[in-house]
PDB file of C-alpha atoms and ligand atoms in Angstrom:
ATOM      1  CA  UNK A1094     -29.416  41.313-258.303  1.00  0.00           C
ATOM      2  CA  UNK A1095     -32.725  40.038-259.184  1.00  0.00           C
ATOM      3  CA  UNK A1096     -33.311  36.475-259.503  1.00  0.00           C
ATOM      4  CA  UNK A1097     -33.585  34.559-262.051  1.00  0.00           C
ATOM      5  CA  UNK A1098     -34.383  31.879-260.726  1.00  0.00           C
ATOM      6  CA  UNK A1099     -38.402  30.807-259.376  1.00  0.00           C
ATOM      7  CA  UNK A1100     -38.793  30.286-255.986  1.00  0.00           C
ATOM      8  CA  UNK A1101     -39.774  26.515-254.782  1.00  0.00           C
ATOM      9  CA  UNK A1102     -41.858  26.603-251.588  1.00  0.00           C
ATOM     10  CA  UNK A1103     -42.483  23.183-250.574  1.00  0.00           C
ATOM     11  CA  UNK A1104     -44.161  21.699-247.278  1.00  0.00           C
ATOM     12  CA  UNK A1105     -42.961  18.531-245.854  1.00  0.00           C
ATOM     13  CA  UNK A1106     -45.756  17.429-243.824  1.00  0.00           C
ATOM     14  CA  UNK A1107     -43.822  14.535-242.297  1.00  0.00           C
ATOM     15  CA  UNK A1108     -45.886  11.725-240.495  1.00  0.00           C
ATOM     16  CA  UNK A1109     -49.228  14.085-239.482  1.00  0.00           C
ATOM     17  CA  UNK A1110     -52.316  14.311-240.874  1.00  0.00           C
ATOM     18  CA  UNK A1111     -55.299  11.546-241.730  1.00  0.00           C
ATOM     19  CA  UNK A1112     -56.694  11.747-244.864  1.00  0.00           C
ATOM     20  CA  UNK A1113     -59.511  13.858-243.377  1.00  0.00           C
ATOM     21  CA  UNK A1114     -56.718  16.240-241.490  1.00  0.00           C
ATOM     22  CA  UNK A1115     -54.977  16.596-244.989  1.00  0.00           C
ATOM     23  CA  UNK A1116     -58.282  17.222-246.523  1.00  0.00           C
ATOM     24  CA  UNK A1117     -59.003  20.179-244.191  1.00  0.00           C
ATOM     25  CA  UNK A1118     -55.082  21.250-244.350  1.00  0.00           C
ATOM     26  CA  UNK A1119     -55.629  21.985-248.330  1.00  0.00           C
ATOM     27  CA  UNK A1120     -58.559  23.234-248.764  1.00  0.00           C
ATOM     28  CA  UNK A1121     -57.894  26.035-246.502  1.00  0.00           C
ATOM     29  CA  UNK A1122     -54.384  26.511-248.519  1.00  0.00           C
ATOM     30  CA  UNK A1123     -56.018  26.779-251.276  1.00  0.00           C
ATOM     31  CA  UNK A1124     -57.938  29.301-250.359  1.00  0.00           C
ATOM     32  CA  UNK A1125     -55.643  31.213-249.858  1.00  0.00           C
ATOM     33  CA  UNK A1126     -52.958  30.743-252.494  1.00  0.00           C
ATOM     34  CA  UNK A1127     -54.751  30.077-255.475  1.00  0.00           C
ATOM     35  CA  UNK A1128     -54.221  33.122-257.439  1.00  0.00           C
ATOM     36  CA  UNK A1129     -50.453  32.537-256.286  1.00  0.00           C
ATOM     37  CA  UNK A1130     -48.265  31.955-259.978  1.00  0.00           C
ATOM     38  CA  UNK A1131     -44.762  33.383-258.626  1.00  0.00           C
ATOM     39  CA  UNK A1132     -43.570  31.421-257.056  1.00  0.00           C
ATOM     40  CA  UNK A1133     -44.100  27.169-257.314  1.00  0.00           C
ATOM     41  CA  UNK A1134     -45.853  25.213-254.808  1.00  0.00           C
ATOM     42  CA  UNK A1135     -45.411  21.860-253.194  1.00  0.00           C
ATOM     43  CA  UNK A1136     -47.141  20.278-250.381  1.00  0.00           C
ATOM     44  CA  UNK A1137     -45.726  16.709-249.099  1.00  0.00           C
ATOM     45  CA  UNK A1138     -48.207  14.687-247.510  1.00  0.00           C
ATOM     46  CA  UNK A1139     -47.870  11.235-246.120  1.00  0.00           C
ATOM     47  CA  UNK A1140     -47.744   7.927-248.864  1.00  0.00           C
ATOM     48  CA  UNK A1141     -51.556   8.002-247.213  1.00  0.00           C
ATOM     49  CA  UNK A1142     -52.996  10.757-248.467  1.00  0.00           C
ATOM     50  CA  UNK A1143     -51.701  11.362-251.697  1.00  0.00           C
ATOM     51  CA  UNK A1144     -54.687  10.150-253.698  1.00  0.00           C
ATOM     52  CA  UNK A1145     -56.790  12.423-251.925  1.00  0.00           C
ATOM     53  CA  UNK A1146     -54.722  15.258-252.104  1.00  0.00           C
ATOM     54  CA  UNK A1147     -54.312  14.926-255.354  1.00  0.00           C
ATOM     55  CA  UNK A1148     -57.739  15.127-256.443  1.00  0.00           C
ATOM     56  CA  UNK A1149     -57.613  18.524-254.919  1.00  0.00           C
ATOM     57  CA  UNK A1150     -55.021  19.538-256.207  1.00  0.00           C
ATOM     58  CA  UNK A1151     -55.685  18.697-259.530  1.00  0.00           C
ATOM     59  CA  UNK A1152     -56.104  21.918-262.347  1.00  0.00           C
ATOM     60  CA  UNK A1153     -54.552  23.856-259.451  1.00  0.00           C
ATOM     61  CA  UNK A1154     -51.765  26.114-258.509  1.00  0.00           C
ATOM     62  CA  UNK A1155     -50.194  23.919-256.565  1.00  0.00           C
ATOM     63  CA  UNK A1156     -47.914  20.547-257.210  1.00  0.00           C
ATOM     64  CA  UNK A1157     -47.790  17.285-255.097  1.00  0.00           C
ATOM     65  CA  UNK A1158     -44.147  16.019-253.865  1.00  0.00           C
ATOM     66  CA  UNK A1159     -44.064  12.125-251.335  1.00  0.00           C
ATOM     67  CA  UNK A1160     -41.798  12.532-248.725  1.00  0.00           C
ATOM     68  CA  UNK A1161     -39.734   9.146-249.599  1.00  0.00           C
ATOM     69  CA  UNK A1162     -39.291   6.742-252.379  1.00  0.00           C
ATOM     70  CA  UNK A1163     -37.757   3.394-253.382  1.00  0.00           C
ATOM     71  CA  UNK A1164     -34.693   3.099-255.483  1.00  0.00           C
ATOM     72  CA  UNK A1165     -36.218   0.207-256.470  1.00  0.00           C
ATOM     73  CA  UNK A1166     -38.534   0.169-259.603  1.00  0.00           C
ATOM     74  CA  UNK A1167     -40.734  -2.943-258.932  1.00  0.00           C
ATOM     75  CA  UNK A1168     -40.726  -6.129-257.210  1.00  0.00           C
ATOM     76  CA  UNK A1169     -40.686  -7.948-253.741  1.00  0.00           C
ATOM     77  CA  UNK A1170     -39.533  -4.772-251.451  1.00  0.00           C
ATOM     78  CA  UNK A1171     -42.055  -5.282-248.529  1.00  0.00           C
ATOM     79  CA  UNK A1172     -43.090  -2.192-247.441  1.00  0.00           C
ATOM     80  CA  UNK A1173     -41.308   0.133-249.662  1.00  0.00           C
ATOM     81  CA  UNK A1174     -42.986   3.140-252.704  1.00  0.00           C
ATOM     82  CA  UNK A1175     -42.017   2.789-256.364  1.00  0.00           C
ATOM     83  CA  UNK A1176     -41.580   6.174-258.296  1.00  0.00           C
ATOM     84  CA  UNK A1177     -43.816   4.463-260.732  1.00  0.00           C
ATOM     85  CA  UNK A1178     -46.897   4.456-258.218  1.00  0.00           C
ATOM     86  CA  UNK A1179     -46.192   8.538-257.129  1.00  0.00           C
ATOM     87  CA  UNK A1180     -47.099   8.971-260.402  1.00  0.00           C
ATOM     88  CA  UNK A1181     -50.524   7.322-260.273  1.00  0.00           C
ATOM     89  CA  UNK A1182     -51.278  10.172-258.366  1.00  0.00           C
ATOM     90  CA  UNK A1183     -49.380  12.418-260.529  1.00  0.00           C
ATOM     91  CA  UNK A1184     -46.981  13.391-258.030  1.00  0.00           C
ATOM     92  CA  UNK A1185     -44.326  15.561-259.834  1.00  0.00           C
ATOM     93  CA  UNK A1186     -41.438  16.086-256.684  1.00  0.00           C
ATOM     94  CA  UNK A1187     -40.207  13.648-254.071  1.00  0.00           C
ATOM     95  CA  UNK A1188     -38.095  14.168-251.109  1.00  0.00           C
ATOM     96  CA  UNK A1189     -35.205  12.053-250.340  1.00  0.00           C
ATOM     97  CA  UNK A1190     -32.508  12.207-248.368  1.00  0.00           C
ATOM     98  CA  UNK A1191     -33.153  14.855-244.657  1.00  0.00           C
ATOM     99  CA  UNK A1192     -31.984  14.092-242.702  1.00  0.00           C
ATOM    100  CA  UNK A1193     -34.606  12.329-240.258  1.00  0.00           C
ATOM    101  CA  UNK A1194     -34.016   9.048-242.764  1.00  0.00           C
ATOM    102  CA  UNK A1195     -30.313   9.788-242.916  1.00  0.00           C
ATOM    103  CA  UNK A1196     -31.057   9.188-238.821  1.00  0.00           C
ATOM    104  CA  UNK A1197     -33.252   7.155-238.235  1.00  0.00           C
ATOM    105  CA  UNK A1198     -33.089   4.689-241.627  1.00  0.00           C
ATOM    106  CA  UNK A1199     -29.463   5.091-242.481  1.00  0.00           C
ATOM    107  CA  UNK A1200     -30.185   6.443-245.376  1.00  0.00           C
ATOM    108  CA  UNK A1201     -26.547   7.020-247.108  1.00  0.00           C
ATOM    109  CA  UNK A1202     -25.168   9.510-249.825  1.00  0.00           C
ATOM    110  CA  UNK A1203     -24.898   5.866-251.871  1.00  0.00           C
ATOM    111  CA  UNK A1204     -29.123   5.066-251.564  1.00  0.00           C
ATOM    112  CA  UNK A1205     -29.849   8.889-252.490  1.00  0.00           C
ATOM    113  CA  UNK A1206     -28.256   9.258-255.003  1.00  0.00           C
ATOM    114  CA  UNK A1207     -29.976   5.696-256.680  1.00  0.00           C
ATOM    115  CA  UNK A1208     -33.085   6.947-255.454  1.00  0.00           C
ATOM    116  CA  UNK A1209     -32.745  10.660-257.120  1.00  0.00           C
ATOM    117  CA  UNK A1210     -31.939   9.050-260.352  1.00  0.00           C
ATOM    118  CA  UNK A1211     -34.563   6.445-259.759  1.00  0.00           C
ATOM    119  CA  UNK A1212     -36.993  10.084-259.651  1.00  0.00           C
ATOM    120  CA  UNK A1213     -36.078  11.450-262.614  1.00  0.00           C
ATOM    121  CA  UNK A1214     -35.953   8.200-264.385  1.00  0.00           C
ATOM    122  CA  UNK A1215     -39.906   8.233-264.026  1.00  0.00           C
ATOM    123  CA  UNK A1216     -39.511  12.440-264.407  1.00  0.00           C
ATOM    124  CA  UNK A1217     -39.866  12.895-260.526  1.00  0.00           C
ATOM    125  CA  UNK A1218     -37.867  15.723-259.758  1.00  0.00           C
ATOM    126  CA  UNK A1219     -35.860  15.050-255.942  1.00  0.00           C
ATOM    127  CA  UNK A1220     -35.626  17.802-253.404  1.00  0.00           C
ATOM    128  CA  UNK A1221     -32.083  16.604-252.590  1.00  0.00           C
ATOM    129  CA  UNK A1222     -31.573  17.357-248.668  1.00  0.00           C
ATOM    130  CA  UNK A1223     -28.242  17.476-247.696  1.00  0.00           C
ATOM    131  CA  UNK A1224     -27.473  19.839-244.070  1.00  0.00           C
ATOM    132  CA  UNK A1225     -24.509  19.705-240.863  1.00  0.00           C
ATOM    133  CA  UNK A1226     -25.082  19.477-236.987  1.00  0.00           C
ATOM    134  CA  UNK A1227     -25.154  21.809-234.368  1.00  0.00           C
ATOM    135  CA  UNK A1228     -20.803  19.338-233.593  1.00  0.00           C
ATOM    136  CA  UNK A1229     -20.306  19.874-237.046  1.00  0.00           C
ATOM    137  CA  UNK A1230     -21.061  23.629-236.947  1.00  0.00           C
ATOM    138  CA  UNK A1231     -19.196  24.310-234.708  1.00  0.00           C
ATOM    139  CA  UNK A1232     -16.543  21.687-235.300  1.00  0.00           C
ATOM    140  CA  UNK A1233     -15.557  24.384-238.627  1.00  0.00           C
ATOM    141  CA  UNK A1234     -16.698  21.315-241.014  1.00  0.00           C
ATOM    142  CA  UNK A1235     -19.685  22.610-241.809  1.00  0.00           C
ATOM    143  CA  UNK A1236     -18.934  23.183-245.879  1.00  0.00           C
ATOM    144  CA  UNK A1237     -16.630  19.546-245.703  1.00  0.00           C
ATOM    145  CA  UNK A1238     -20.009  18.053-244.739  1.00  0.00           C
ATOM    146  CA  UNK A1239     -22.202  19.460-247.017  1.00  0.00           C
ATOM    147  CA  UNK A1240     -20.063  19.394-250.063  1.00  0.00           C
ATOM    148  CA  UNK A1241     -19.618  15.730-249.573  1.00  0.00           C
ATOM    149  CA  UNK A1242     -22.588  14.585-248.685  1.00  0.00           C
ATOM    150  CA  UNK A1243     -23.639  17.108-252.688  1.00  0.00           C
ATOM    151  CA  UNK A1244     -21.096  14.918-254.254  1.00  0.00           C
ATOM    152  CA  UNK A1245     -21.785  11.622-253.078  1.00  0.00           C
ATOM    153  CA  UNK A1246     -26.182  11.847-252.822  1.00  0.00           C
ATOM    154  CA  UNK A1247     -25.699  13.759-256.297  1.00  0.00           C
ATOM    155  CA  UNK A1248     -23.328  11.279-257.630  1.00  0.00           C
ATOM    156  CA  UNK A1249     -24.010  10.030-261.473  1.00  0.00           C
ATOM    157  CA  UNK A1250     -26.193  13.029-262.257  1.00  0.00           C
ATOM    158  CA  UNK A1251     -26.550  14.173-266.049  1.00  0.00           C
ATOM    159  CA  UNK A1252     -25.796  18.157-266.165  1.00  0.00           C
ATOM    160  CA  UNK A1253     -30.003  17.806-267.220  1.00  0.00           C
ATOM    161  CA  UNK A1254     -30.679  16.097-264.649  1.00  0.00           C
ATOM    162  CA  UNK A1255     -29.449  18.204-262.052  1.00  0.00           C
ATOM    163  CA  UNK A1256     -30.859  21.370-263.629  1.00  0.00           C
ATOM    164  CA  UNK A1257     -34.381  19.475-263.110  1.00  0.00           C
ATOM    165  CA  UNK A1258     -33.236  18.825-258.945  1.00  0.00           C
ATOM    166  CA  UNK A1259     -33.764  20.477-255.687  1.00  0.00           C
ATOM    167  CA  UNK A1260     -31.024  20.746-253.402  1.00  0.00           C
ATOM    168  CA  UNK A1261     -32.189  21.751-249.529  1.00  0.00           C
ATOM    169  CA  UNK A1262     -29.994  22.906-247.207  1.00  0.00           C
ATOM    170  CA  UNK A1263     -31.297  21.938-243.801  1.00  0.00           C
ATOM    171  CA  UNK A1264     -28.627  22.855-241.249  1.00  0.00           C
ATOM    172  CA  UNK A1265     -30.272  19.559-238.397  1.00  0.00           C
ATOM    173  CA  UNK A1266     -30.017  22.745-235.460  1.00  0.00           C
ATOM    174  CA  UNK A1267     -32.402  24.622-237.515  1.00  0.00           C
ATOM    175  CA  UNK A1268     -35.439  21.832-238.124  1.00  0.00           C
ATOM    176  CA  UNK A1269     -37.577  21.272-235.486  1.00  0.00           C
ATOM    177  CA  UNK A1270     -36.104  23.558-233.063  1.00  0.00           C
ATOM    178  CA  UNK A1271     -36.694  26.923-233.466  1.00  0.00           C
ATOM    179  CA  UNK A1272     -33.188  27.890-234.141  1.00  0.00           C
ATOM    180  CA  UNK A1273     -33.068  29.807-237.795  1.00  0.00           C
ATOM    181  CA  UNK A1274     -30.042  30.232-239.499  1.00  0.00           C
ATOM    182  CA  UNK A1275     -29.352  33.832-239.627  1.00  0.00           C
ATOM    183  CA  UNK A1276     -30.063  34.744-243.094  1.00  0.00           C
ATOM    184  CA  UNK A1277     -25.855  35.221-243.867  1.00  0.00           C
ATOM    185  CA  UNK A1278     -25.209  31.780-242.172  1.00  0.00           C
ATOM    186  CA  UNK A1279     -28.132  30.142-244.929  1.00  0.00           C
ATOM    187  CA  UNK A1280     -26.791  32.410-247.998  1.00  0.00           C
ATOM    188  CA  UNK A1281     -22.300  31.424-247.189  1.00  0.00           C
ATOM    189  CA  UNK A1282     -23.618  27.921-247.297  1.00  0.00           C
ATOM    190  CA  UNK A1283     -26.461  28.368-250.397  1.00  0.00           C
ATOM    191  CA  UNK A1284     -23.494  30.116-252.139  1.00  0.00           C
ATOM    192  CA  UNK A1285     -20.599  27.540-251.383  1.00  0.00           C
ATOM    193  CA  UNK A1286     -23.047  24.930-252.745  1.00  0.00           C
ATOM    194  CA  UNK A1287     -23.711  26.476-255.537  1.00  0.00           C
ATOM    195  CA  UNK A1288     -19.710  26.944-256.376  1.00  0.00           C
ATOM    196  CA  UNK A1289     -19.428  23.038-254.975  1.00  0.00           C
ATOM    197  CA  UNK A1290     -23.056  22.252-258.501  1.00  0.00           C
ATOM    198  CA  UNK A1291     -19.675  24.304-260.180  1.00  0.00           C
ATOM    199  CA  UNK A1292     -16.777  22.490-260.051  1.00  0.00           C
ATOM    200  CA  UNK A1293     -19.637  19.354-261.056  1.00  0.00           C
ATOM    201  CA  UNK A1294     -21.673  20.880-263.706  1.00  0.00           C
ATOM    202  CA  UNK A1295     -19.893  23.832-264.369  1.00  0.00           C
ATOM    203  CA  UNK A1296     -21.248  27.481-263.612  1.00  0.00           C
ATOM    204  CA  UNK A1297     -23.747  27.871-266.237  1.00  0.00           C
ATOM    205  CA  UNK A1298     -25.938  24.544-264.774  1.00  0.00           C
ATOM    206  CA  UNK A1299     -24.534  26.324-260.840  1.00  0.00           C
ATOM    207  CA  UNK A1300     -26.793  29.183-261.600  1.00  0.00           C
ATOM    208  CA  UNK A1301     -29.909  27.840-263.194  1.00  0.00           C
ATOM    209  CA  UNK A1302     -30.386  25.040-260.224  1.00  0.00           C
ATOM    210  CA  UNK A1303     -32.186  26.191-256.953  1.00  0.00           C
ATOM    211  CA  UNK A1304     -31.205  25.886-253.987  1.00  0.00           C
ATOM    212  CA  UNK A1305     -33.912  25.756-251.108  1.00  0.00           C
ATOM    213  CA  UNK A1306     -33.648  26.628-247.461  1.00  0.00           C
ATOM    214  CA  UNK A1307     -34.812  24.999-244.756  1.00  0.00           C
ATOM    215  CA  UNK A1308     -35.111  24.805-240.960  1.00  0.00           C
ATOM    216  CA  UNK A1309     -37.948  26.546-238.633  1.00  0.00           C
ATOM    217  CA  UNK A1310     -38.783  28.886-241.694  1.00  0.00           C
ATOM    218  CA  UNK A1311     -41.895  30.522-239.979  1.00  0.00           C
ATOM    219  CA  UNK A1312     -44.180  34.149-241.754  1.00  0.00           C
ATOM    220  CA  UNK A1313     -41.503  36.111-239.681  1.00  0.00           C
ATOM    221  CA  UNK A1314     -38.591  35.218-241.084  1.00  0.00           C
ATOM    222  CA  UNK A1315     -39.439  33.906-244.305  1.00  0.00           C
ATOM    223  CA  UNK A1316     -38.853  37.232-247.050  1.00  0.00           C
ATOM    224  CA  UNK A1317     -35.791  38.087-244.856  1.00  0.00           C
ATOM    225  CA  UNK A1318     -34.458  34.207-246.090  1.00  0.00           C
ATOM    226  CA  UNK A1319     -35.795  34.460-249.655  1.00  0.00           C
ATOM    227  CA  UNK A1320     -33.920  37.686-250.258  1.00  0.00           C
ATOM    228  CA  UNK A1321     -30.483  35.764-250.457  1.00  0.00           C
ATOM    229  CA  UNK A1322     -29.223  35.563-253.663  1.00  0.00           C
ATOM    230  CA  UNK A1323     -28.723  31.946-253.784  1.00  0.00           C
ATOM    231  CA  UNK A1324     -31.769  31.061-251.530  1.00  0.00           C
ATOM    232  CA  UNK A1325     -34.646  29.758-254.182  1.00  0.00           C
ATOM    233  CA  UNK A1326     -37.296  28.894-251.965  1.00  0.00           C
ATOM    234  CA  UNK A1327     -38.057  27.186-249.001  1.00  0.00           C
ATOM    235  CA  UNK A1328     -38.724  23.566-247.789  1.00  0.00           C
ATOM    236  CA  UNK A1329     -41.098  23.391-244.717  1.00  0.00           C
ATOM    237  CA  UNK A1330     -41.922  21.397-241.676  1.00  0.00           C
ATOM    238  CA  UNK A1331     -43.760  22.133-238.608  1.00  0.00           C
ATOM    239  CA  UNK A1332     -45.087  25.737-239.862  1.00  0.00           C
ATOM    240  CA  UNK A1333     -46.616  23.809-243.296  1.00  0.00           C
ATOM    241  CA  UNK A1334     -49.744  22.360-241.069  1.00  0.00           C
ATOM    242  CA  UNK A1335     -50.871  25.444-240.608  1.00  0.00           C
ATOM    243  CA  UNK A1336     -53.078  26.652-243.891  1.00  0.00           C
ATOM    244  CA  UNK A1337     -52.412  29.835-242.586  1.00  0.00           C
ATOM    245  CA  UNK A1338     -48.932  29.889-241.402  1.00  0.00           C
ATOM    246  CA  UNK A1339     -48.155  28.139-244.282  1.00  0.00           C
ATOM    247  CA  UNK A1340     -49.656  30.891-247.024  1.00  0.00           C
ATOM    248  CA  UNK A1341     -48.412  32.678-245.023  1.00  0.00           C
ATOM    249  CA  UNK A1342     -44.785  31.967-245.935  1.00  0.00           C
ATOM    250  CA  UNK A1343     -45.633  31.666-249.254  1.00  0.00           C
ATOM    251  CA  UNK A1344     -47.249  35.225-249.646  1.00  0.00           C
ATOM    252  CA  UNK A1345     -44.408  37.261-247.406  1.00  0.00           C
ATOM    253  CA  UNK A1346     -42.035  35.259-249.865  1.00  0.00           C
ATOM    254  CA  UNK A1347     -43.034  37.458-252.781  1.00  0.00           C
TER     255      UNK A1347
HETATM  256  C1  PEP B2358     -38.145  19.829-242.437  1.00  0.00           C
HETATM  257  O1  PEP B2358     -38.044  18.775-241.293  1.00  0.00           O
HETATM  258  O2  PEP B2358     -37.700  20.300-243.998  1.00  0.00           O
HETATM  259  C2  PEP B2358     -37.751  21.075-241.859  1.00  0.00           C
HETATM  260  C3  PEP B2358     -37.267  21.894-242.011  1.00  0.00           C
HETATM  261  O3  PEP B2358     -38.252  21.054-240.230  1.00  0.00           O
HETATM  262  P1  PEP B2358     -39.066  22.166-239.587  1.00  0.00           P
HETATM  263  O4  PEP B2358     -39.504  23.346-240.514  1.00  0.00           O
HETATM  264  O5  PEP B2358     -40.390  22.392-238.342  1.00  0.00           O
HETATM  265  O6  PEP B2358     -38.056  22.581-238.860  1.00  0.00           O
END
């Protein structure tokens, strides 16, 4: 059956790329994919490059995302960036709860849920990341871990906000390791996540929410992953740092 959810493919540049490197990357990418309309394409540069990249993607098919934001609106929060500040650069998406932030900044589901609400208040769509570690997978608790991350990180969202939220299933053991979940392994968890969304918001909402897969997505495995019934796009790390690789992921997914 044809999926009626539009694919969304986002590149997470992480702590890579100076401003001039970011400009090279976005220009290269625009050359390859500026005609693509079938996929929602998003790039998430570091904060320092948002302004310049924003100028380049304005009036193109590529949308801008940030890699994190504060749950607070304004005030004495040294080093933080608020949603309204991101909006100045026409940021439409924000990655929240990436496993690197859960691990190194000790972000909790509760904090991520506050950030997701703050993003919605500013009309920025959150891309909320969940995923199990290798140890958790091997001890058979993947669904328990992912189910509890979904419930905790999306707590308090209305059904309308849920529709405007993207979930990224990223098994921690597949991020930056070159190990991809097989398309069957990924599909199994995506289907499980849709079931949890259905328990929370009903079948109709669950059917419409887009769930990305992330973890060593490359031009060679994108098509098979995207052809799974519950996989609606990709969150791409390493391969998004190269215009040719990222554009091939997009083009191979159509
Ligand atoms: C990520 O960090 O979100 C990610 C999926 O990284 P990579 O594609 O490099 O595995």
